[in-house]
């Protein structure tokens, strides 16, 4: 065979390999969408990289940040959630929050353990917020989202998900929950026939714009938390006095545990619940210190468990609401590999969003059998998905697919990502 022909055949075969073809297609996609794309697909059994496109570059992860929070919880929180810390002194019960997001939060499983403990305890109850050192908003959060349910404030003792709900039925009867906020809502006539509920930025006064339509209305609004409001809500809910005090958290304080940890992880990972993620990160901090402060947890988890990631994560909050977070696809893949070594596959996959079946991807990534298990992340102009991919031959792969700074509709990006991952599923 002619020497030059042989070289041409080798070059042609290599250039047409599935990996090269896919990476060329991703490069074309970047030009088509005017965005930045990162994709790493890795086989943990053979330890081989199947696809690598910009995996060393940093991307805004959005809710892929919750993967890091999930990992921290797995390392530090145990099988059940610590719901509060307490000390019993004579005829007094002094309690400190652990940032447990589950207390009377309707989005998660309830077992009433904490409620019954507080409701039925014979002593006078005192609440101290002295162990809370965080700001109510995380660094880099968009302040304009304060009125949106997905931006609930962080607090030491959350209750009802730190949300108030307003429901206007078809007969224009307004229901407010918790009822403690009833006097905070002012009804005004809508100027454009649209029902809206808008809270003032620095307090809990709400203007509810009504109209004459018969359309029903339901909205959850974050309330502005404070130690005084927490004690008032606890008093109102328990139907007994809860007194606000300033007492330092002693080292001998006992811990009351509540619901199974997986029941929180599942809502956080499947439904991408920002509130749960932020509170979980504070809980992690309390497990390694006496303080509710997300930065403590982040520093501890990075130093103790994530020192061997390929690229240092720029990690600032629990939920991914902040655009200050920056991770590389290859570090996210390595993190998923760590999680797979910690958690049995059967348990892990039930916690994650499942393509065509559960969570944020229940209407996408459909197949006869689910093949995508993971976590999505979306902010305006950014969309990511990372996790595990089961190939048609039954092989388990780990991937991180990140898209940043596009201006086309997110649906176009999502459809393209789904097509790419389905081809990897089919051809491996």
PDB file of N, CA, C and O in Angstrom, residues 89-160:
ATOM      1  N   UNK A  89     -33.285  23.264  81.969  1.00  0.00           N
ATOM      2  CA  UNK A  89     -32.804  23.843  83.226  1.00  0.00           C
ATOM      3  C   UNK A  89     -34.006  24.134  84.129  1.00  0.00           C
ATOM      4  O   UNK A  89     -34.792  25.039  83.833  1.00  0.00           O
ATOM      5  N   UNK A  90     -34.124  23.355  85.185  1.00  0.00           N
ATOM      6  CA  UNK A  90     -35.234  23.532  86.133  1.00  0.00           C
ATOM      7  C   UNK A  90     -36.560  23.494  85.376  1.00  0.00           C
ATOM      8  O   UNK A  90     -36.913  22.485  84.806  1.00  0.00           O
ATOM      9  N   UNK A  91     -37.279  24.612  85.375  1.00  0.00           N
ATOM     10  CA  UNK A  91     -38.570  24.643  84.696  1.00  0.00           C
ATOM     11  C   UNK A  91     -38.485  25.352  83.344  1.00  0.00           C
ATOM     12  O   UNK A  91     -39.487  25.883  82.843  1.00  0.00           O
ATOM     13  N   UNK A  92     -37.293  25.349  82.740  1.00  0.00           N
ATOM     14  CA  UNK A  92     -37.098  26.033  81.466  1.00  0.00           C
ATOM     15  C   UNK A  92     -36.542  25.071  80.403  1.00  0.00           C
ATOM     16  O   UNK A  92     -35.703  24.212  80.694  1.00  0.00           O
ATOM     17  N   UNK A  93     -37.004  25.245  79.181  1.00  0.00           N
ATOM     18  CA  UNK A  93     -36.461  24.553  78.018  1.00  0.00           C
ATOM     19  C   UNK A  93     -35.907  25.628  77.083  1.00  0.00           C
ATOM     20  O   UNK A  93     -36.654  26.431  76.534  1.00  0.00           O
ATOM     21  N   UNK A  94     -34.572  25.659  76.929  1.00  0.00           N
ATOM     22  CA  UNK A  94     -33.936  26.639  76.059  1.00  0.00           C
ATOM     23  C   UNK A  94     -33.555  25.935  74.762  1.00  0.00           C
ATOM     24  O   UNK A  94     -32.910  24.878  74.788  1.00  0.00           O
ATOM     25  N   UNK A  95     -33.987  26.493  73.630  1.00  0.00           N
ATOM     26  CA  UNK A  95     -33.749  25.848  72.336  1.00  0.00           C
ATOM     27  C   UNK A  95     -32.942  26.775  71.416  1.00  0.00           C
ATOM     28  O   UNK A  95     -33.042  27.994  71.491  1.00  0.00           O
ATOM     29  N   UNK A  96     -32.141  26.145  70.575  1.00  0.00           N
ATOM     30  CA  UNK A  96     -31.381  26.838  69.528  1.00  0.00           C
ATOM     31  C   UNK A  96     -31.686  26.147  68.210  1.00  0.00           C
ATOM     32  O   UNK A  96     -31.800  24.916  68.139  1.00  0.00           O
ATOM     33  N   UNK A  97     -31.811  26.902  67.154  1.00  0.00           N
ATOM     34  CA  UNK A  97     -32.061  26.305  65.855  1.00  0.00           C
ATOM     35  C   UNK A  97     -30.836  25.611  65.295  1.00  0.00           C
ATOM     36  O   UNK A  97     -29.693  25.990  65.584  1.00  0.00           O
ATOM     37  N   UNK A  98     -31.084  24.612  64.483  1.00  0.00           N
ATOM     38  CA  UNK A  98     -30.016  23.933  63.750  1.00  0.00           C
ATOM     39  C   UNK A  98     -30.106  24.237  62.259  1.00  0.00           C
ATOM     40  O   UNK A  98     -29.410  23.630  61.455  1.00  0.00           O
ATOM     41  N   UNK A  99     -31.014  25.144  61.899  1.00  0.00           N
ATOM     42  CA  UNK A  99     -31.303  25.512  60.506  1.00  0.00           C
ATOM     43  C   UNK A  99     -32.116  24.447  59.787  1.00  0.00           C
ATOM     44  O   UNK A  99     -32.260  24.498  58.563  1.00  0.00           O
ATOM     45  N   UNK A 100     -32.687  23.487  60.524  1.00  0.00           N
ATOM     46  CA  UNK A 100     -33.491  22.420  59.928  1.00  0.00           C
ATOM     47  C   UNK A 100     -34.610  23.010  59.069  1.00  0.00           C
ATOM     48  O   UNK A 100     -35.509  23.671  59.586  1.00  0.00           O
ATOM     49  N   UNK A 101     -34.599  22.770  57.743  1.00  0.00           N
ATOM     50  CA  UNK A 101     -35.626  23.363  56.877  1.00  0.00           C
ATOM     51  C   UNK A 101     -36.954  22.615  56.890  1.00  0.00           C
ATOM     52  O   UNK A 101     -37.937  23.099  56.321  1.00  0.00           O
ATOM     53  N   UNK A 102     -37.005  21.458  57.519  1.00  0.00           N
ATOM     54  CA  UNK A 102     -38.188  20.602  57.384  1.00  0.00           C
ATOM     55  C   UNK A 102     -39.333  20.973  58.321  1.00  0.00           C
ATOM     56  O   UNK A 102     -40.471  20.528  58.103  1.00  0.00           O
ATOM     57  N   UNK A 103     -39.093  21.805  59.343  1.00  0.00           N
ATOM     58  CA  UNK A 103     -40.126  22.049  60.349  1.00  0.00           C
ATOM     59  C   UNK A 103     -41.363  22.709  59.721  1.00  0.00           C
ATOM     60  O   UNK A 103     -41.331  23.860  59.297  1.00  0.00           O
ATOM     61  N   UNK A 104     -42.422  21.922  59.624  1.00  0.00           N
ATOM     62  CA  UNK A 104     -43.712  22.345  59.081  1.00  0.00           C
ATOM     63  C   UNK A 104     -43.615  22.852  57.640  1.00  0.00           C
ATOM     64  O   UNK A 104     -44.456  23.641  57.189  1.00  0.00           O
ATOM     65  N   UNK A 105     -42.611  22.386  56.923  1.00  0.00           N
ATOM     66  CA  UNK A 105     -42.463  22.751  55.505  1.00  0.00           C
ATOM     67  C   UNK A 105     -43.232  21.732  54.678  1.00  0.00           C
ATOM     68  O   UNK A 105     -42.883  20.552  54.657  1.00  0.00           O
ATOM     69  N   UNK A 106     -44.294  22.139  53.995  1.00  0.00           N
ATOM     70  CA  UNK A 106     -45.178  21.170  53.335  1.00  0.00           C
ATOM     71  C   UNK A 106     -44.548  20.416  52.170  1.00  0.00           C
ATOM     72  O   UNK A 106     -45.105  19.410  51.723  1.00  0.00           O
ATOM     73  N   UNK A 107     -43.393  20.868  51.680  1.00  0.00           N
ATOM     74  CA  UNK A 107     -42.770  20.208  50.534  1.00  0.00           C
ATOM     75  C   UNK A 107     -42.024  18.930  50.913  1.00  0.00           C
ATOM     76  O   UNK A 107     -41.597  18.184  50.025  1.00  0.00           O
ATOM     77  N   UNK A 108     -41.831  18.683  52.209  1.00  0.00           N
ATOM     78  CA  UNK A 108     -41.049  17.520  52.614  1.00  0.00           C
ATOM     79  C   UNK A 108     -41.845  16.633  53.569  1.00  0.00           C
ATOM     80  O   UNK A 108     -42.851  17.049  54.155  1.00  0.00           O
ATOM     81  N   UNK A 109     -41.369  15.427  53.727  1.00  0.00           N
ATOM     82  CA  UNK A 109     -41.981  14.467  54.647  1.00  0.00           C
ATOM     83  C   UNK A 109     -41.983  15.010  56.071  1.00  0.00           C
ATOM     84  O   UNK A 109     -41.017  15.611  56.523  1.00  0.00           O
ATOM     85  N   UNK A 110     -43.079  14.785  56.772  1.00  0.00           N
ATOM     86  CA  UNK A 110     -43.201  15.238  58.154  1.00  0.00           C
ATOM     87  C   UNK A 110     -43.457  14.044  59.084  1.00  0.00           C
ATOM     88  O   UNK A 110     -44.233  13.152  58.753  1.00  0.00           O
ATOM     89  N   UNK A 111     -42.798  14.047  60.244  1.00  0.00           N
ATOM     90  CA  UNK A 111     -43.111  13.013  61.234  1.00  0.00           C
ATOM     91  C   UNK A 111     -43.539  13.610  62.572  1.00  0.00           C
ATOM     92  O   UNK A 111     -43.744  12.886  63.551  1.00  0.00           O
ATOM     93  N   UNK A 112     -43.672  14.934  62.635  1.00  0.00           N
ATOM     94  CA  UNK A 112     -44.211  15.663  63.792  1.00  0.00           C
ATOM     95  C   UNK A 112     -43.365  15.526  65.055  1.00  0.00           C
ATOM     96  O   UNK A 112     -43.798  15.955  66.125  1.00  0.00           O
ATOM     97  N   UNK A 113     -42.188  14.960  64.960  1.00  0.00           N
ATOM     98  CA  UNK A 113     -41.390  14.725  66.152  1.00  0.00           C
ATOM     99  C   UNK A 113     -41.005  16.031  66.840  1.00  0.00           C
ATOM    100  O   UNK A 113     -41.124  16.172  68.064  1.00  0.00           O
ATOM    101  N   UNK A 114     -40.534  17.001  66.065  1.00  0.00           N
ATOM    102  CA  UNK A 114     -40.117  18.280  66.654  1.00  0.00           C
ATOM    103  C   UNK A 114     -41.321  19.051  67.183  1.00  0.00           C
ATOM    104  O   UNK A 114     -41.277  19.615  68.284  1.00  0.00           O
ATOM    105  N   UNK A 115     -42.391  19.069  66.404  1.00  0.00           N
ATOM    106  CA  UNK A 115     -43.604  19.772  66.828  1.00  0.00           C
ATOM    107  C   UNK A 115     -44.120  19.198  68.140  1.00  0.00           C
ATOM    108  O   UNK A 115     -44.440  19.932  69.087  1.00  0.00           O
ATOM    109  N   UNK A 116     -44.224  17.883  68.223  1.00  0.00           N
ATOM    110  CA  UNK A 116     -44.749  17.251  69.441  1.00  0.00           C
ATOM    111  C   UNK A 116     -43.833  17.500  70.636  1.00  0.00           C
ATOM    112  O   UNK A 116     -44.309  17.694  71.764  1.00  0.00           O
ATOM    113  N   UNK A 117     -42.533  17.494  70.401  1.00  0.00           N
ATOM    114  CA  UNK A 117     -41.589  17.750  71.484  1.00  0.00           C
ATOM    115  C   UNK A 117     -41.814  19.141  72.076  1.00  0.00           C
ATOM    116  O   UNK A 117     -41.863  19.321  73.298  1.00  0.00           O
ATOM    117  N   UNK A 118     -41.954  20.128  71.207  1.00  0.00           N
ATOM    118  CA  UNK A 118     -42.155  21.501  71.677  1.00  0.00           C
ATOM    119  C   UNK A 118     -43.565  21.715  72.226  1.00  0.00           C
ATOM    120  O   UNK A 118     -43.751  22.397  73.237  1.00  0.00           O
ATOM    121  N   UNK A 119     -44.538  21.157  71.578  1.00  0.00           N
ATOM    122  CA  UNK A 119     -45.934  21.351  71.983  1.00  0.00           C
ATOM    123  C   UNK A 119     -46.200  20.758  73.361  1.00  0.00           C
ATOM    124  O   UNK A 119     -46.924  21.345  74.186  1.00  0.00           O
ATOM    125  N   UNK A 120     -45.606  19.613  73.639  1.00  0.00           N
ATOM    126  CA  UNK A 120     -45.962  18.869  74.848  1.00  0.00           C
ATOM    127  C   UNK A 120     -44.949  18.970  75.980  1.00  0.00           C
ATOM    128  O   UNK A 120     -45.166  18.404  77.055  1.00  0.00           O
ATOM    129  N   UNK A 121     -43.857  19.677  75.758  1.00  0.00           N
ATOM    130  CA  UNK A 121     -42.857  19.778  76.824  1.00  0.00           C
ATOM    131  C   UNK A 121     -43.432  20.594  77.981  1.00  0.00           C
ATOM    132  O   UNK A 121     -44.023  21.663  77.773  1.00  0.00           O
ATOM    133  N   UNK A 122     -43.278  20.113  79.215  1.00  0.00           N
ATOM    134  CA  UNK A 122     -43.919  20.781  80.354  1.00  0.00           C
ATOM    135  C   UNK A 122     -43.272  22.105  80.773  1.00  0.00           C
ATOM    136  O   UNK A 122     -43.896  22.910  81.474  1.00  0.00           O
ATOM    137  N   UNK A 123     -42.037  22.350  80.342  1.00  0.00           N
ATOM    138  CA  UNK A 123     -41.322  23.545  80.810  1.00  0.00           C
ATOM    139  C   UNK A 123     -41.642  24.763  79.946  1.00  0.00           C
ATOM    140  O   UNK A 123     -42.148  24.659  78.825  1.00  0.00           O
ATOM    141  N   UNK A 124     -41.309  25.927  80.470  1.00  0.00           N
ATOM    142  CA  UNK A 124     -41.398  27.173  79.711  1.00  0.00           C
ATOM    143  C   UNK A 124     -40.351  27.136  78.603  1.00  0.00           C
ATOM    144  O   UNK A 124     -39.210  26.719  78.822  1.00  0.00           O
ATOM    145  N   UNK A 125     -40.729  27.590  77.395  1.00  0.00           N
ATOM    146  CA  UNK A 125     -39.818  27.499  76.252  1.00  0.00           C
ATOM    147  C   UNK A 125     -39.171  28.854  75.973  1.00  0.00           C
ATOM    148  O   UNK A 125     -39.855  29.884  75.897  1.00  0.00           O
ATOM    149  N   UNK A 126     -37.845  28.806  75.788  1.00  0.00           N
ATOM    150  CA  UNK A 126     -37.081  29.996  75.441  1.00  0.00           C
ATOM    151  C   UNK A 126     -36.309  29.706  74.153  1.00  0.00           C
ATOM    152  O   UNK A 126     -35.680  28.649  74.027  1.00  0.00           O
ATOM    153  N   UNK A 127     -36.342  30.633  73.231  1.00  0.00           N
ATOM    154  CA  UNK A 127     -35.623  30.473  71.959  1.00  0.00           C
ATOM    155  C   UNK A 127     -34.478  31.480  71.879  1.00  0.00           C
ATOM    156  O   UNK A 127     -34.670  32.680  72.070  1.00  0.00           O
ATOM    157  N   UNK A 128     -33.276  30.970  71.571  1.00  0.00           N
ATOM    158  CA  UNK A 128     -32.111  31.838  71.406  1.00  0.00           C
ATOM    159  C   UNK A 128     -31.566  31.720  69.988  1.00  0.00           C
ATOM    160  O   UNK A 128     -31.282  30.610  69.517  1.00  0.00           O
ATOM    161  N   UNK A 129     -31.386  32.847  69.293  1.00  0.00           N
ATOM    162  CA  UNK A 129     -30.812  32.837  67.938  1.00  0.00           C
ATOM    163  C   UNK A 129     -29.312  33.090  67.930  1.00  0.00           C
ATOM    164  O   UNK A 129     -28.743  33.408  66.892  1.00  0.00           O
ATOM    165  N   UNK A 130     -28.649  32.945  69.078  1.00  0.00           N
ATOM    166  CA  UNK A 130     -27.265  33.409  69.234  1.00  0.00           C
ATOM    167  C   UNK A 130     -26.259  32.663  68.366  1.00  0.00           C
ATOM    168  O   UNK A 130     -25.137  33.144  68.166  1.00  0.00           O
ATOM    169  N   UNK A 131     -26.619  31.476  67.849  1.00  0.00           N
ATOM    170  CA  UNK A 131     -25.661  30.695  67.058  1.00  0.00           C
ATOM    171  C   UNK A 131     -25.773  30.963  65.561  1.00  0.00           C
ATOM    172  O   UNK A 131     -25.098  30.316  64.761  1.00  0.00           O
ATOM    173  N   UNK A 132     -26.614  31.921  65.159  1.00  0.00           N
ATOM    174  CA  UNK A 132     -26.803  32.248  63.744  1.00  0.00           C
ATOM    175  C   UNK A 132     -25.917  33.432  63.370  1.00  0.00           C
ATOM    176  O   UNK A 132     -26.082  34.531  63.902  1.00  0.00           O
ATOM    177  N   UNK A 133     -24.989  33.211  62.444  1.00  0.00           N
ATOM    178  CA  UNK A 133     -24.032  34.250  62.065  1.00  0.00           C
ATOM    179  C   UNK A 133     -24.085  34.587  60.574  1.00  0.00           C
ATOM    180  O   UNK A 133     -23.241  35.326  60.079  1.00  0.00           O
ATOM    181  N   UNK A 134     -25.051  34.059  59.863  1.00  0.00           N
ATOM    182  CA  UNK A 134     -25.139  34.302  58.434  1.00  0.00           C
ATOM    183  C   UNK A 134     -26.038  35.481  58.116  1.00  0.00           C
ATOM    184  O   UNK A 134     -26.869  35.886  58.938  1.00  0.00           O
ATOM    185  N   UNK A 135     -25.890  36.019  56.912  1.00  0.00           N
ATOM    186  CA  UNK A 135     -26.837  36.986  56.403  1.00  0.00           C
ATOM    187  C   UNK A 135     -28.026  36.225  55.818  1.00  0.00           C
ATOM    188  O   UNK A 135     -27.917  35.059  55.448  1.00  0.00           O
ATOM    189  N   UNK A 136     -29.163  36.904  55.732  1.00  0.00           N
ATOM    190  CA  UNK A 136     -30.361  36.221  55.251  1.00  0.00           C
ATOM    191  C   UNK A 136     -30.266  35.867  53.774  1.00  0.00           C
ATOM    192  O   UNK A 136     -30.859  34.890  53.329  1.00  0.00           O
ATOM    193  N   UNK A 137     -29.506  36.650  52.993  1.00  0.00           N
ATOM    194  CA  UNK A 137     -29.244  36.339  51.597  1.00  0.00           C
ATOM    195  C   UNK A 137     -27.794  35.914  51.447  1.00  0.00           C
ATOM    196  O   UNK A 137     -26.917  36.393  52.162  1.00  0.00           O
ATOM    197  N   UNK A 138     -27.536  35.015  50.489  1.00  0.00           N
ATOM    198  CA  UNK A 138     -26.172  34.583  50.234  1.00  0.00           C
ATOM    199  C   UNK A 138     -25.423  35.582  49.370  1.00  0.00           C
ATOM    200  O   UNK A 138     -26.028  36.439  48.719  1.00  0.00           O
ATOM    201  N   UNK A 139     -24.103  35.479  49.330  1.00  0.00           N
ATOM    202  CA  UNK A 139     -23.303  36.396  48.501  1.00  0.00           C
ATOM    203  C   UNK A 139     -23.615  36.205  47.023  1.00  0.00           C
ATOM    204  O   UNK A 139     -23.673  35.082  46.526  1.00  0.00           O
ATOM    205  N   UNK A 140     -23.857  37.306  46.338  1.00  0.00           N
ATOM    206  CA  UNK A 140     -24.108  37.229  44.908  1.00  0.00           C
ATOM    207  C   UNK A 140     -25.530  36.906  44.526  1.00  0.00           C
ATOM    208  O   UNK A 140     -25.830  36.756  43.330  1.00  0.00           O
ATOM    209  N   UNK A 141     -26.437  36.812  45.497  1.00  0.00           N
ATOM    210  CA  UNK A 141     -27.842  36.600  45.152  1.00  0.00           C
ATOM    211  C   UNK A 141     -28.415  37.863  44.521  1.00  0.00           C
ATOM    212  O   UNK A 141     -28.010  38.986  44.850  1.00  0.00           O
ATOM    213  N   UNK A 142     -29.386  37.683  43.644  1.00  0.00           N
ATOM    214  CA  UNK A 142     -30.052  38.822  43.020  1.00  0.00           C
ATOM    215  C   UNK A 142     -31.104  39.374  43.985  1.00  0.00           C
ATOM    216  O   UNK A 142     -32.076  38.683  44.295  1.00  0.00           O
ATOM    217  N   UNK A 143     -30.896  40.599  44.479  1.00  0.00           N
ATOM    218  CA  UNK A 143     -31.826  41.153  45.473  1.00  0.00           C
ATOM    219  C   UNK A 143     -33.226  41.299  44.891  1.00  0.00           C
ATOM    220  O   UNK A 143     -34.224  41.215  45.627  1.00  0.00           O
ATOM    221  N   UNK A 144     -33.328  41.452  43.578  1.00  0.00           N
ATOM    222  CA  UNK A 144     -34.644  41.615  42.961  1.00  0.00           C
ATOM    223  C   UNK A 144     -35.509  40.372  43.038  1.00  0.00           C
ATOM    224  O   UNK A 144     -36.703  40.426  42.731  1.00  0.00           O
ATOM    225  N   UNK A 145     -34.924  39.235  43.447  1.00  0.00           N
ATOM    226  CA  UNK A 145     -35.694  37.991  43.568  1.00  0.00           C
ATOM    227  C   UNK A 145     -36.320  37.822  44.951  1.00  0.00           C
ATOM    228  O   UNK A 145     -36.899  36.771  45.231  1.00  0.00           O
ATOM    229  N   UNK A 146     -36.195  38.826  45.815  1.00  0.00           N
ATOM    230  CA  UNK A 146     -36.634  38.674  47.204  1.00  0.00           C
ATOM    231  C   UNK A 146     -38.108  38.310  47.329  1.00  0.00           C
ATOM    232  O   UNK A 146     -38.532  37.705  48.318  1.00  0.00           O
ATOM    233  N   UNK A 147     -38.921  38.656  46.324  1.00  0.00           N
ATOM    234  CA  UNK A 147     -40.359  38.399  46.375  1.00  0.00           C
ATOM    235  C   UNK A 147     -40.733  37.045  45.778  1.00  0.00           C
ATOM    236  O   UNK A 147     -41.894  36.664  45.763  1.00  0.00           O
ATOM    237  N   UNK A 148     -39.738  36.296  45.307  1.00  0.00           N
ATOM    238  CA  UNK A 148     -39.981  35.019  44.631  1.00  0.00           C
ATOM    239  C   UNK A 148     -39.759  33.844  45.579  1.00  0.00           C
ATOM    240  O   UNK A 148     -38.814  33.842  46.362  1.00  0.00           O
ATOM    241  N   UNK A 149     -40.606  32.833  45.478  1.00  0.00           N
ATOM    242  CA  UNK A 149     -40.587  31.695  46.403  1.00  0.00           C
ATOM    243  C   UNK A 149     -39.232  30.999  46.449  1.00  0.00           C
ATOM    244  O   UNK A 149     -38.835  30.445  47.483  1.00  0.00           O
ATOM    245  N   UNK A 150     -38.499  31.016  45.325  1.00  0.00           N
ATOM    246  CA  UNK A 150     -37.230  30.285  45.264  1.00  0.00           C
ATOM    247  C   UNK A 150     -36.096  31.024  45.956  1.00  0.00           C
ATOM    248  O   UNK A 150     -34.969  30.533  45.988  1.00  0.00           O
ATOM    249  N   UNK A 151     -36.391  32.204  46.534  1.00  0.00           N
ATOM    250  CA  UNK A 151     -35.353  32.991  47.192  1.00  0.00           C
ATOM    251  C   UNK A 151     -35.689  33.227  48.660  1.00  0.00           C
ATOM    252  O   UNK A 151     -35.488  34.317  49.197  1.00  0.00           O
ATOM    253  N   UNK A 152     -36.204  32.197  49.326  1.00  0.00           N
ATOM    254  CA  UNK A 152     -36.529  32.310  50.750  1.00  0.00           C
ATOM    255  C   UNK A 152     -35.283  32.619  51.565  1.00  0.00           C
ATOM    256  O   UNK A 152     -34.185  32.147  51.255  1.00  0.00           O
ATOM    257  N   UNK A 153     -35.444  33.402  52.615  1.00  0.00           N
ATOM    258  CA  UNK A 153     -34.310  33.826  53.431  1.00  0.00           C
ATOM    259  C   UNK A 153     -33.761  32.685  54.282  1.00  0.00           C
ATOM    260  O   UNK A 153     -34.492  31.782  54.698  1.00  0.00           O
ATOM    261  N   UNK A 154     -32.469  32.755  54.565  1.00  0.00           N
ATOM    262  CA  UNK A 154     -31.818  31.816  55.487  1.00  0.00           C
ATOM    263  C   UNK A 154     -32.102  32.266  56.918  1.00  0.00           C
ATOM    264  O   UNK A 154     -32.150  33.467  57.209  1.00  0.00           O
ATOM    265  N   UNK A 155     -32.271  31.312  57.814  1.00  0.00           N
ATOM    266  CA  UNK A 155     -32.552  31.657  59.215  1.00  0.00           C
ATOM    267  C   UNK A 155     -32.164  30.500  60.127  1.00  0.00           C
ATOM    268  O   UNK A 155     -31.994  29.373  59.665  1.00  0.00           O
ATOM    269  N   UNK A 156     -32.041  30.749  61.437  1.00  0.00           N
ATOM    270  CA  UNK A 156     -31.601  29.687  62.352  1.00  0.00           C
ATOM    271  C   UNK A 156     -32.687  28.658  62.653  1.00  0.00           C
ATOM    272  O   UNK A 156     -32.384  27.504  62.924  1.00  0.00           O
ATOM    273  N   UNK A 157     -33.955  29.087  62.633  1.00  0.00           N
ATOM    274  CA  UNK A 157     -35.053  28.178  62.964  1.00  0.00           C
ATOM    275  C   UNK A 157     -36.181  28.395  61.954  1.00  0.00           C
ATOM    276  O   UNK A 157     -37.159  29.072  62.232  1.00  0.00           O
ATOM    277  N   UNK A 158     -36.031  27.816  60.748  1.00  0.00           N
ATOM    278  CA  UNK A 158     -37.059  28.011  59.726  1.00  0.00           C
ATOM    279  C   UNK A 158     -38.396  27.403  60.140  1.00  0.00           C
ATOM    280  O   UNK A 158     -38.451  26.416  60.888  1.00  0.00           O
ATOM    281  N   UNK A 159     -39.455  27.994  59.634  1.00  0.00           N
ATOM    282  CA  UNK A 159     -40.798  27.482  59.891  1.00  0.00           C
ATOM    283  C   UNK A 159     -41.649  27.744  58.652  1.00  0.00           C
ATOM    284  O   UNK A 159     -41.570  28.821  58.059  1.00  0.00           O
ATOM    285  N   UNK A 160     -42.402  26.747  58.212  1.00  0.00           N
ATOM    286  CA  UNK A 160     -43.218  26.825  57.001  1.00  0.00           C
ATOM    287  C   UNK A 160     -42.381  27.150  55.755  1.00  0.00           C
ATOM    288  O   UNK A 160     -42.865  27.779  54.819  1.00  0.00           O
TER     289      UNK A 160
END
